PDB file of C-alpha atoms in Angstrom:
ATOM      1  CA  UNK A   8     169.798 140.692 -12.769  1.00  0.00           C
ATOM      2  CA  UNK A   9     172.968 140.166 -11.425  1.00  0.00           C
ATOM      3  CA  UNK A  10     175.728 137.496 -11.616  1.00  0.00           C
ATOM      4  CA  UNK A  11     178.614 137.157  -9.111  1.00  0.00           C
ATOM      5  CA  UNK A  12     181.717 135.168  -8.862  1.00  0.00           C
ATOM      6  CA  UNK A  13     181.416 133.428  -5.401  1.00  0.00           C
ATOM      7  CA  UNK A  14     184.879 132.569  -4.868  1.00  0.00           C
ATOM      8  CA  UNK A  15     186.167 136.250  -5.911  1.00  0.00           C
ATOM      9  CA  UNK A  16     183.523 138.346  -5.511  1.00  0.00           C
ATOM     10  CA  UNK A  17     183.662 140.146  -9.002  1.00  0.00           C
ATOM     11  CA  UNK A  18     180.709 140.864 -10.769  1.00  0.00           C
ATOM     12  CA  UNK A  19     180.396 138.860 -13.883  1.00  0.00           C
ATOM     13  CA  UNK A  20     177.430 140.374 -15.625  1.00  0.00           C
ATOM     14  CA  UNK A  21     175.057 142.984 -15.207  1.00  0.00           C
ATOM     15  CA  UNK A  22     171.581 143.403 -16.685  1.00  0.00           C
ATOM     16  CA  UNK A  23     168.495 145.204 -17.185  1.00  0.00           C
ATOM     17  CA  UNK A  24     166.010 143.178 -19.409  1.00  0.00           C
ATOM     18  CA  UNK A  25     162.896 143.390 -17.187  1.00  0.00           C
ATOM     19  CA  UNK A  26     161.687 146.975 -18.226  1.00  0.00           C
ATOM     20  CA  UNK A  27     163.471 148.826 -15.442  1.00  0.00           C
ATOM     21  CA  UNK A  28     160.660 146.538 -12.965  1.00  0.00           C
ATOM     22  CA  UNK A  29     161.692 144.571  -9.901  1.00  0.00           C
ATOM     23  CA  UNK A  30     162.960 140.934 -10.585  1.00  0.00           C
ATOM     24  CA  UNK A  31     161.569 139.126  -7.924  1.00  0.00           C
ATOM     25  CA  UNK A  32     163.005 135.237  -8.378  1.00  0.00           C
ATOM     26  CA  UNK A  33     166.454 133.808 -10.075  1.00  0.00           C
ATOM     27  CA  UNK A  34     167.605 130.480 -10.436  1.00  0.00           C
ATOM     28  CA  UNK A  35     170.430 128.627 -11.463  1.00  0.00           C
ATOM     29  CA  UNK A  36     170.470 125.385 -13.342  1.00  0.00           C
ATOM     30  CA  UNK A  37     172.588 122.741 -11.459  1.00  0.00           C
ATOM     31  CA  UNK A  38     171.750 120.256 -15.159  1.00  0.00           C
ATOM     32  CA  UNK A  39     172.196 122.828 -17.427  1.00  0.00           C
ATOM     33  CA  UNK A  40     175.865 124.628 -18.134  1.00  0.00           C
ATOM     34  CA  UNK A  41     175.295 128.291 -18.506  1.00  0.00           C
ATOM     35  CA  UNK A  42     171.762 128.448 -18.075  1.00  0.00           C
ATOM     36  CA  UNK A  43     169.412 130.753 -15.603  1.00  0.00           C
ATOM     37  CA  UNK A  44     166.025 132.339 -15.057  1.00  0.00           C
ATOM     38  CA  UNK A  45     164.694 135.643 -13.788  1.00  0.00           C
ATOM     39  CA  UNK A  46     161.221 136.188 -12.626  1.00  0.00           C
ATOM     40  CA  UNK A  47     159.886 140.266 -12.698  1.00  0.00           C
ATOM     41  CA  UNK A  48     157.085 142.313 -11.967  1.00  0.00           C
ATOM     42  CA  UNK A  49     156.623 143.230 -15.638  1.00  0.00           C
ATOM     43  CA  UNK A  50     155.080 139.483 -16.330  1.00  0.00           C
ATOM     44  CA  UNK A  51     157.855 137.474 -17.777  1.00  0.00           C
ATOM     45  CA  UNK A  52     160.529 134.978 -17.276  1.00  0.00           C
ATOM     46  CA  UNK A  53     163.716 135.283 -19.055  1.00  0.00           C
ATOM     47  CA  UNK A  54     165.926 132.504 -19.734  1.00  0.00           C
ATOM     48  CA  UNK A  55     169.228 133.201 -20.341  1.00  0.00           C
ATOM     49  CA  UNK A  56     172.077 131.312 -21.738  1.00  0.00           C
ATOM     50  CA  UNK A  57     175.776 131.542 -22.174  1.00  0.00           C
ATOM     51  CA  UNK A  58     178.738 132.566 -19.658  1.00  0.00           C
ATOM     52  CA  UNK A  59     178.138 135.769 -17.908  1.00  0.00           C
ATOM     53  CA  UNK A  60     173.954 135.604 -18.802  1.00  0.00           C
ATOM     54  CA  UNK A  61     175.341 136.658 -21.856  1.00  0.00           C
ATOM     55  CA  UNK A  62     171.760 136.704 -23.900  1.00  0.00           C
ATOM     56  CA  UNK A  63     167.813 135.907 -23.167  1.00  0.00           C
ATOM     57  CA  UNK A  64     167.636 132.487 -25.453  1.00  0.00           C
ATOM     58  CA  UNK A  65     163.454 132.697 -24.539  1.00  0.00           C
ATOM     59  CA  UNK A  66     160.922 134.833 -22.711  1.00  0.00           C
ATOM     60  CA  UNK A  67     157.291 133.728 -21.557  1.00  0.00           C
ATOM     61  CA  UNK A  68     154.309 134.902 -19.877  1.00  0.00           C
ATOM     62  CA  UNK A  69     152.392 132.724 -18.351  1.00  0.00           C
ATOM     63  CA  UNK A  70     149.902 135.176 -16.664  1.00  0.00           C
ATOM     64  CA  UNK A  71     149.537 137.785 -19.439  1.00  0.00           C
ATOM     65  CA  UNK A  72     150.157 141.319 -16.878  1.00  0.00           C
ATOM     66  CA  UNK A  73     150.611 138.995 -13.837  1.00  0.00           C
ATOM     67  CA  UNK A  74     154.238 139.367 -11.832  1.00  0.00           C
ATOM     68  CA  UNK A  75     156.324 136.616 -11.522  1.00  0.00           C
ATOM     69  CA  UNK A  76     156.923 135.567  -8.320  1.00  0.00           C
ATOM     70  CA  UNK A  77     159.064 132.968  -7.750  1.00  0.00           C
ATOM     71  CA  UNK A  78     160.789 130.601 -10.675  1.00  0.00           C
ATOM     72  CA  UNK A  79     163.172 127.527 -10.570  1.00  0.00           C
ATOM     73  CA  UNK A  80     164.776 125.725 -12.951  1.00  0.00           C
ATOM     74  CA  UNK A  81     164.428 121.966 -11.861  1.00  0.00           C
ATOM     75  CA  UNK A  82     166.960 120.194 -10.079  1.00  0.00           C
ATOM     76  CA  UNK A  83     165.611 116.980 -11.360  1.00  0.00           C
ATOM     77  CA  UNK A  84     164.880 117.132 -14.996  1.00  0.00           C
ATOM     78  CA  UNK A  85     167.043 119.238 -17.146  1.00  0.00           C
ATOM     79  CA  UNK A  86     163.846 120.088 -19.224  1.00  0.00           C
ATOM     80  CA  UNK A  87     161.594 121.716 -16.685  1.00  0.00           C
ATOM     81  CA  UNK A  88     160.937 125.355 -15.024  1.00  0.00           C
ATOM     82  CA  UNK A  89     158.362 126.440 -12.678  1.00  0.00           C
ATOM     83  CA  UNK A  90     157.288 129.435 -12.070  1.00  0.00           C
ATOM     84  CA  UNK A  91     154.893 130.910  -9.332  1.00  0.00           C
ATOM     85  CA  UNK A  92     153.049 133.958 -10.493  1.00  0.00           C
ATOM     86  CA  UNK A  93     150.593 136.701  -8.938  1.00  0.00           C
ATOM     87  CA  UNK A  94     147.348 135.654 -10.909  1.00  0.00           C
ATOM     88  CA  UNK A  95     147.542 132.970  -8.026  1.00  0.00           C
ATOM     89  CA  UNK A  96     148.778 130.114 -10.260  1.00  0.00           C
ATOM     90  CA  UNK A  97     151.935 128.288 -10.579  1.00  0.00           C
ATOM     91  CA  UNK A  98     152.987 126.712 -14.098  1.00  0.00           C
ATOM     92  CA  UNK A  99     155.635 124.119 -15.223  1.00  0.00           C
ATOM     93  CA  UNK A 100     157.128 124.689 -18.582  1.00  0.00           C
ATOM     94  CA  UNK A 101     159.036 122.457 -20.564  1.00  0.00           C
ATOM     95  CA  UNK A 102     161.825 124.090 -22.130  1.00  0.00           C
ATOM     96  CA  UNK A 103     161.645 122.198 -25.460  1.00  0.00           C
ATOM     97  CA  UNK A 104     158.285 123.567 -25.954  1.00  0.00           C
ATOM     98  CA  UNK A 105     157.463 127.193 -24.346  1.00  0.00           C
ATOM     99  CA  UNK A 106     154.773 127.791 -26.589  1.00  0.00           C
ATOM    100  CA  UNK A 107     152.389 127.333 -23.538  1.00  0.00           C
ATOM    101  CA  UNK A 108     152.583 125.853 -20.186  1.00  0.00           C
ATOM    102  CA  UNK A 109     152.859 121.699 -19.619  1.00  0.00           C
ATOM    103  CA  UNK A 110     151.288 122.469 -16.562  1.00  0.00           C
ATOM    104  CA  UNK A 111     148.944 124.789 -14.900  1.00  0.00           C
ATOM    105  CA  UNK A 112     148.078 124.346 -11.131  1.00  0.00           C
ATOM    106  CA  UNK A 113     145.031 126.385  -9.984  1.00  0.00           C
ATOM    107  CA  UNK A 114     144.609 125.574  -6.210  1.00  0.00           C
ATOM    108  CA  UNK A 115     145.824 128.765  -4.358  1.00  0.00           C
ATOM    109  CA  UNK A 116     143.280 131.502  -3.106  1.00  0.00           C
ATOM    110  CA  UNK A 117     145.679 134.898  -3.537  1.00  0.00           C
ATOM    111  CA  UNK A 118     149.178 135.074  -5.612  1.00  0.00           C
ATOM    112  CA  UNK A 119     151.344 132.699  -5.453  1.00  0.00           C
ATOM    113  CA  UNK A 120     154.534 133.493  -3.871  1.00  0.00           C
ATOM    114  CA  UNK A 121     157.183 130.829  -4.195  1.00  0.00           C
ATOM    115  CA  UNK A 122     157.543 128.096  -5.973  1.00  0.00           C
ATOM    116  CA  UNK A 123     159.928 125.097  -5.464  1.00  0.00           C
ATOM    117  CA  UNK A 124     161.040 121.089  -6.936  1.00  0.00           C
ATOM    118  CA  UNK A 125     160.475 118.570  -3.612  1.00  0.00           C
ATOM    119  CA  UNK A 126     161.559 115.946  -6.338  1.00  0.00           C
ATOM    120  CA  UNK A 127     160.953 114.994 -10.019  1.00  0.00           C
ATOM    121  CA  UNK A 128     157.316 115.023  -9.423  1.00  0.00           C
ATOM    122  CA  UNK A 129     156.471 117.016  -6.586  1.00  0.00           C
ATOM    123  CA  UNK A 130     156.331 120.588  -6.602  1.00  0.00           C
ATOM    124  CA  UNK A 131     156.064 122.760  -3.615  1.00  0.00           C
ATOM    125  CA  UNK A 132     154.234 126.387  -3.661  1.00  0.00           C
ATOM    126  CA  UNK A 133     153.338 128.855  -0.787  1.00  0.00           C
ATOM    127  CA  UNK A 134     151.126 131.456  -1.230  1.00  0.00           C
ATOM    128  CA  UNK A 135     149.330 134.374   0.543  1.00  0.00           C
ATOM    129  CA  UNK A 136     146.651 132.663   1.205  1.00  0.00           C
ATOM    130  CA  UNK A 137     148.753 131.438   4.010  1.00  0.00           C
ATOM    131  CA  UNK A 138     148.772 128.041   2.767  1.00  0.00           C
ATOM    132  CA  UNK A 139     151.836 125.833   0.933  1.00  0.00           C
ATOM    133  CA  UNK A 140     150.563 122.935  -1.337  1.00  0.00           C
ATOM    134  CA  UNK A 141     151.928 120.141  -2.792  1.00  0.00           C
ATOM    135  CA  UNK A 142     151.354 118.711  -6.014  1.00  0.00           C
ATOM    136  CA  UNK A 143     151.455 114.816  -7.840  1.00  0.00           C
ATOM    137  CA  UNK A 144     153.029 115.481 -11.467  1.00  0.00           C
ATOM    138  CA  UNK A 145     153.550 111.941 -11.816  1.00  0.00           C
ATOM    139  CA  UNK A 146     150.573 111.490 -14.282  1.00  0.00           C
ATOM    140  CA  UNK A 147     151.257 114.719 -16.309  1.00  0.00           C
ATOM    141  CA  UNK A 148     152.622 113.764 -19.836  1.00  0.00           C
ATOM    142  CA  UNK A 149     155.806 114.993 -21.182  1.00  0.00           C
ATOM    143  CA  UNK A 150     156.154 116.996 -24.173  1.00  0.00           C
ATOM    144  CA  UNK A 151     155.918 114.500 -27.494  1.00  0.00           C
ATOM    145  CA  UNK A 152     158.022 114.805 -30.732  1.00  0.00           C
ATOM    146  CA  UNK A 153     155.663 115.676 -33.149  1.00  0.00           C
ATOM    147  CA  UNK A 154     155.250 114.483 -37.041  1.00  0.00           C
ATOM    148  CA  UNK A 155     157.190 118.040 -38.380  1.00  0.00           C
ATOM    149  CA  UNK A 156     160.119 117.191 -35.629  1.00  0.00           C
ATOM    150  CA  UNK A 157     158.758 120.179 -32.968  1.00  0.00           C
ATOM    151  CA  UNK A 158     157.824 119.053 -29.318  1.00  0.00           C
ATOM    152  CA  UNK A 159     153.948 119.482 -29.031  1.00  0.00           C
ATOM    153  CA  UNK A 160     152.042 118.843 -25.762  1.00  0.00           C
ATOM    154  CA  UNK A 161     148.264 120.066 -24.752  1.00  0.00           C
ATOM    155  CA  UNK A 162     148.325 122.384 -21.061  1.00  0.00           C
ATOM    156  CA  UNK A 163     146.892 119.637 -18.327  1.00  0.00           C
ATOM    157  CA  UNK A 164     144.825 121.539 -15.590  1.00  0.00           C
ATOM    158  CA  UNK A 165     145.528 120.449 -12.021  1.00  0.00           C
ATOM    159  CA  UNK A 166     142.850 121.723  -9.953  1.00  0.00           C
ATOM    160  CA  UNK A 167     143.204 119.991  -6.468  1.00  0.00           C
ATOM    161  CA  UNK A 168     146.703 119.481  -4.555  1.00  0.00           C
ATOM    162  CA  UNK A 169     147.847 116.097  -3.500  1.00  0.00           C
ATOM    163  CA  UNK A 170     147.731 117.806   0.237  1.00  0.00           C
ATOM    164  CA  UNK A 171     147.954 121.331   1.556  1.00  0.00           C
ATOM    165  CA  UNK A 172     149.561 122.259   4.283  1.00  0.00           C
ATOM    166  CA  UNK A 173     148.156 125.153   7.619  1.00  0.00           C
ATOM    167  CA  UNK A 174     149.639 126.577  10.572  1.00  0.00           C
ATOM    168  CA  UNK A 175     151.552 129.708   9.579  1.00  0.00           C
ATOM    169  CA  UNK A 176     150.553 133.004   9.016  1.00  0.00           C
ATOM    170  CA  UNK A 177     150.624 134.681   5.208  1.00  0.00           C
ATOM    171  CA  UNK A 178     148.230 137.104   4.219  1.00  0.00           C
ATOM    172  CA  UNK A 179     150.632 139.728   2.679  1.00  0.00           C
ATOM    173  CA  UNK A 180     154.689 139.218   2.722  1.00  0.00           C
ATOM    174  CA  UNK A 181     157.112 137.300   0.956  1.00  0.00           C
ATOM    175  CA  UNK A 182     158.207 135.264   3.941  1.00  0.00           C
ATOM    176  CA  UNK A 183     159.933 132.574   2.534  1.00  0.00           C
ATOM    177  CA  UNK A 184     160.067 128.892   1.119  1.00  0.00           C
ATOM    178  CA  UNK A 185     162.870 125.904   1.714  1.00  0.00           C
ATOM    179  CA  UNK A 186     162.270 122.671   0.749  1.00  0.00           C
ATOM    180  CA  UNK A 187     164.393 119.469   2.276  1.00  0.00           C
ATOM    181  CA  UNK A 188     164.005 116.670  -0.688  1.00  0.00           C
ATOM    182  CA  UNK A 189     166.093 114.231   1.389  1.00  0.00           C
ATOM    183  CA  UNK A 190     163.593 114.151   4.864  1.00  0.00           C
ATOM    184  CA  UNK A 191     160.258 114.809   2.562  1.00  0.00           C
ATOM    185  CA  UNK A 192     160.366 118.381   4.794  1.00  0.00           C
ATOM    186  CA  UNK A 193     159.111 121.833   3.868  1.00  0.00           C
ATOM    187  CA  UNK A 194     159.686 125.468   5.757  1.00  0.00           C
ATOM    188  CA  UNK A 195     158.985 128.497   5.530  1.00  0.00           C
ATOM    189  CA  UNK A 196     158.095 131.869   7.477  1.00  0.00           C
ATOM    190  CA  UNK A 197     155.151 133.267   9.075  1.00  0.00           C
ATOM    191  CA  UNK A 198     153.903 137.076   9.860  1.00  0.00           C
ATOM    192  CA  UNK A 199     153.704 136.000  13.410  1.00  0.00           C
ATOM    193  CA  UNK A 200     157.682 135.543  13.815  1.00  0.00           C
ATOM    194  CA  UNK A 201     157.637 131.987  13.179  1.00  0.00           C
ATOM    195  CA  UNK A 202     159.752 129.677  11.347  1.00  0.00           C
ATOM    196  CA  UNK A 203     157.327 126.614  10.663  1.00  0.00           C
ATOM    197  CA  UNK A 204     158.232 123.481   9.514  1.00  0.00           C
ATOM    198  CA  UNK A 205     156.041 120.902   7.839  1.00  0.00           C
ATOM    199  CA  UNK A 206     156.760 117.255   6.894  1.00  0.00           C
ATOM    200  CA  UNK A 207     154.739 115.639   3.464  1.00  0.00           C
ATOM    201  CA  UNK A 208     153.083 113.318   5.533  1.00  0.00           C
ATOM    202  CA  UNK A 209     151.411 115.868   7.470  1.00  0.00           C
ATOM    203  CA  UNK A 210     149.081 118.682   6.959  1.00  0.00           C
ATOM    204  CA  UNK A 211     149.504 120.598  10.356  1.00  0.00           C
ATOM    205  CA  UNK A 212     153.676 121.847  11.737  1.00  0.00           C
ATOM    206  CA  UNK A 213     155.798 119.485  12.664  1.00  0.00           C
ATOM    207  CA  UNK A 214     157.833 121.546  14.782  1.00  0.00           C
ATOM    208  CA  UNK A 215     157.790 125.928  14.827  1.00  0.00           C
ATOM    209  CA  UNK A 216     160.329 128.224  16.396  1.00  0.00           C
ATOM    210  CA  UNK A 217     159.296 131.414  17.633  1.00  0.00           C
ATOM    211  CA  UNK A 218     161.636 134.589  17.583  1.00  0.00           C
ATOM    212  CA  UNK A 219     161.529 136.883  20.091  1.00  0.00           C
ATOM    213  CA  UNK A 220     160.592 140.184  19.154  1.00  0.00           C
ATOM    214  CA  UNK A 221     162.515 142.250  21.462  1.00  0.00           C
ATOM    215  CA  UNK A 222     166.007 140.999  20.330  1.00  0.00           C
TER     216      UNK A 222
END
């Protein structure tokens, strides 16, 4: 993992804490001073904390073996990661209570790819199934302060997307996932030299670009 100063261009920090395996996913938090999260091939997330990702403050696994795909630290709640992982589910943690996952969402076919915040409640994930879904948090309870002062919360189990979205073509690359919170808009890539976009109202494109091979 690697940590650079935009407006200089040093390197700030440098680190192997992923077993010598690829880290496929970082993120930033825009809430959180000093805080990020790294997403490998050996299974875990790694959240690290202090100038310069100066130590892992927690680790977690959500899919035992699995490789992490994609994570993000939420733009909208200062208390929330997701993470997409190869065992074709995507989880939301809450950060008081990594113990287990808040969430678990169970709706892709193959490995889940990417994984992304449309807004405090909506999450965004693509997968190889060549499919992106969306999916209603709004009903999923927060972590609680229990009676010994720890935050305790049961795993709720979201089968079935609030809408899933078809038209590009996945079935083996990373090819990439953008989300526009402001126009309710997702894009992403397809194996057929597409960019696709889709809007939330919509299961099918809205618009598509195709790239000409030859240039």
């Amino acid at each position: 993992v690697v940590q650079l100063d935009l407006e200089s261009g040093h390197l700030v920090a440098e680190k192997d804490q992923h077993q010598g395996r690829r880290v496929w996913s970082v993120s930033h938090s825009h809430l959180r001073p000093h805080l990020a999260a790294s997403g490998s091939e050996d299974g875990s997330v790694a959240l690290w904390a202090g100038r310069g990702l100066d130590h892992i403050a927690a680790r977690v696994r959500p899919g035992g073996k699995a490789a992490i795909t994609g994570v993000q630290l939420s733009p909208f709640d200062e208390n929330a990661v997701a993470v997409a992982c190869a065992d074709a589910h995507a989880y939301l943690y809450d950060l008081r209570m990594l113990t287990a996952p808040l969430v678990t969402l169970q709706g892709h076919a193959r490995p889940v790819s990417y994984v992304k915040y449309l807004n405090r409640t909506t999450i965004v994930t693509a997968s190889i199934d060549a499919t992106l879904a969306a999916w209603d948090l709004s009903s999923v309870p927060i972590a609680t302060v229990g009676a010994g002062g720890g935050y305790i919360s049961n795993t709720t189990v979201i089968n079935t997307p609030s809408r899933v979205f078809r038209g590009h073509a996945n079935h083996k690359n990373f090819v990439g996932l953008a989300v526009s919170p402001e126009d309710h808009l997702v894009a992403c890539g397809s194996e057929d030299s597409e960019v696709v976009a889709y809007s939330m109202a919509w299961h099918q494109p809205m618009v598509s670009y195709k790239f000409d091979k030859n240039n």
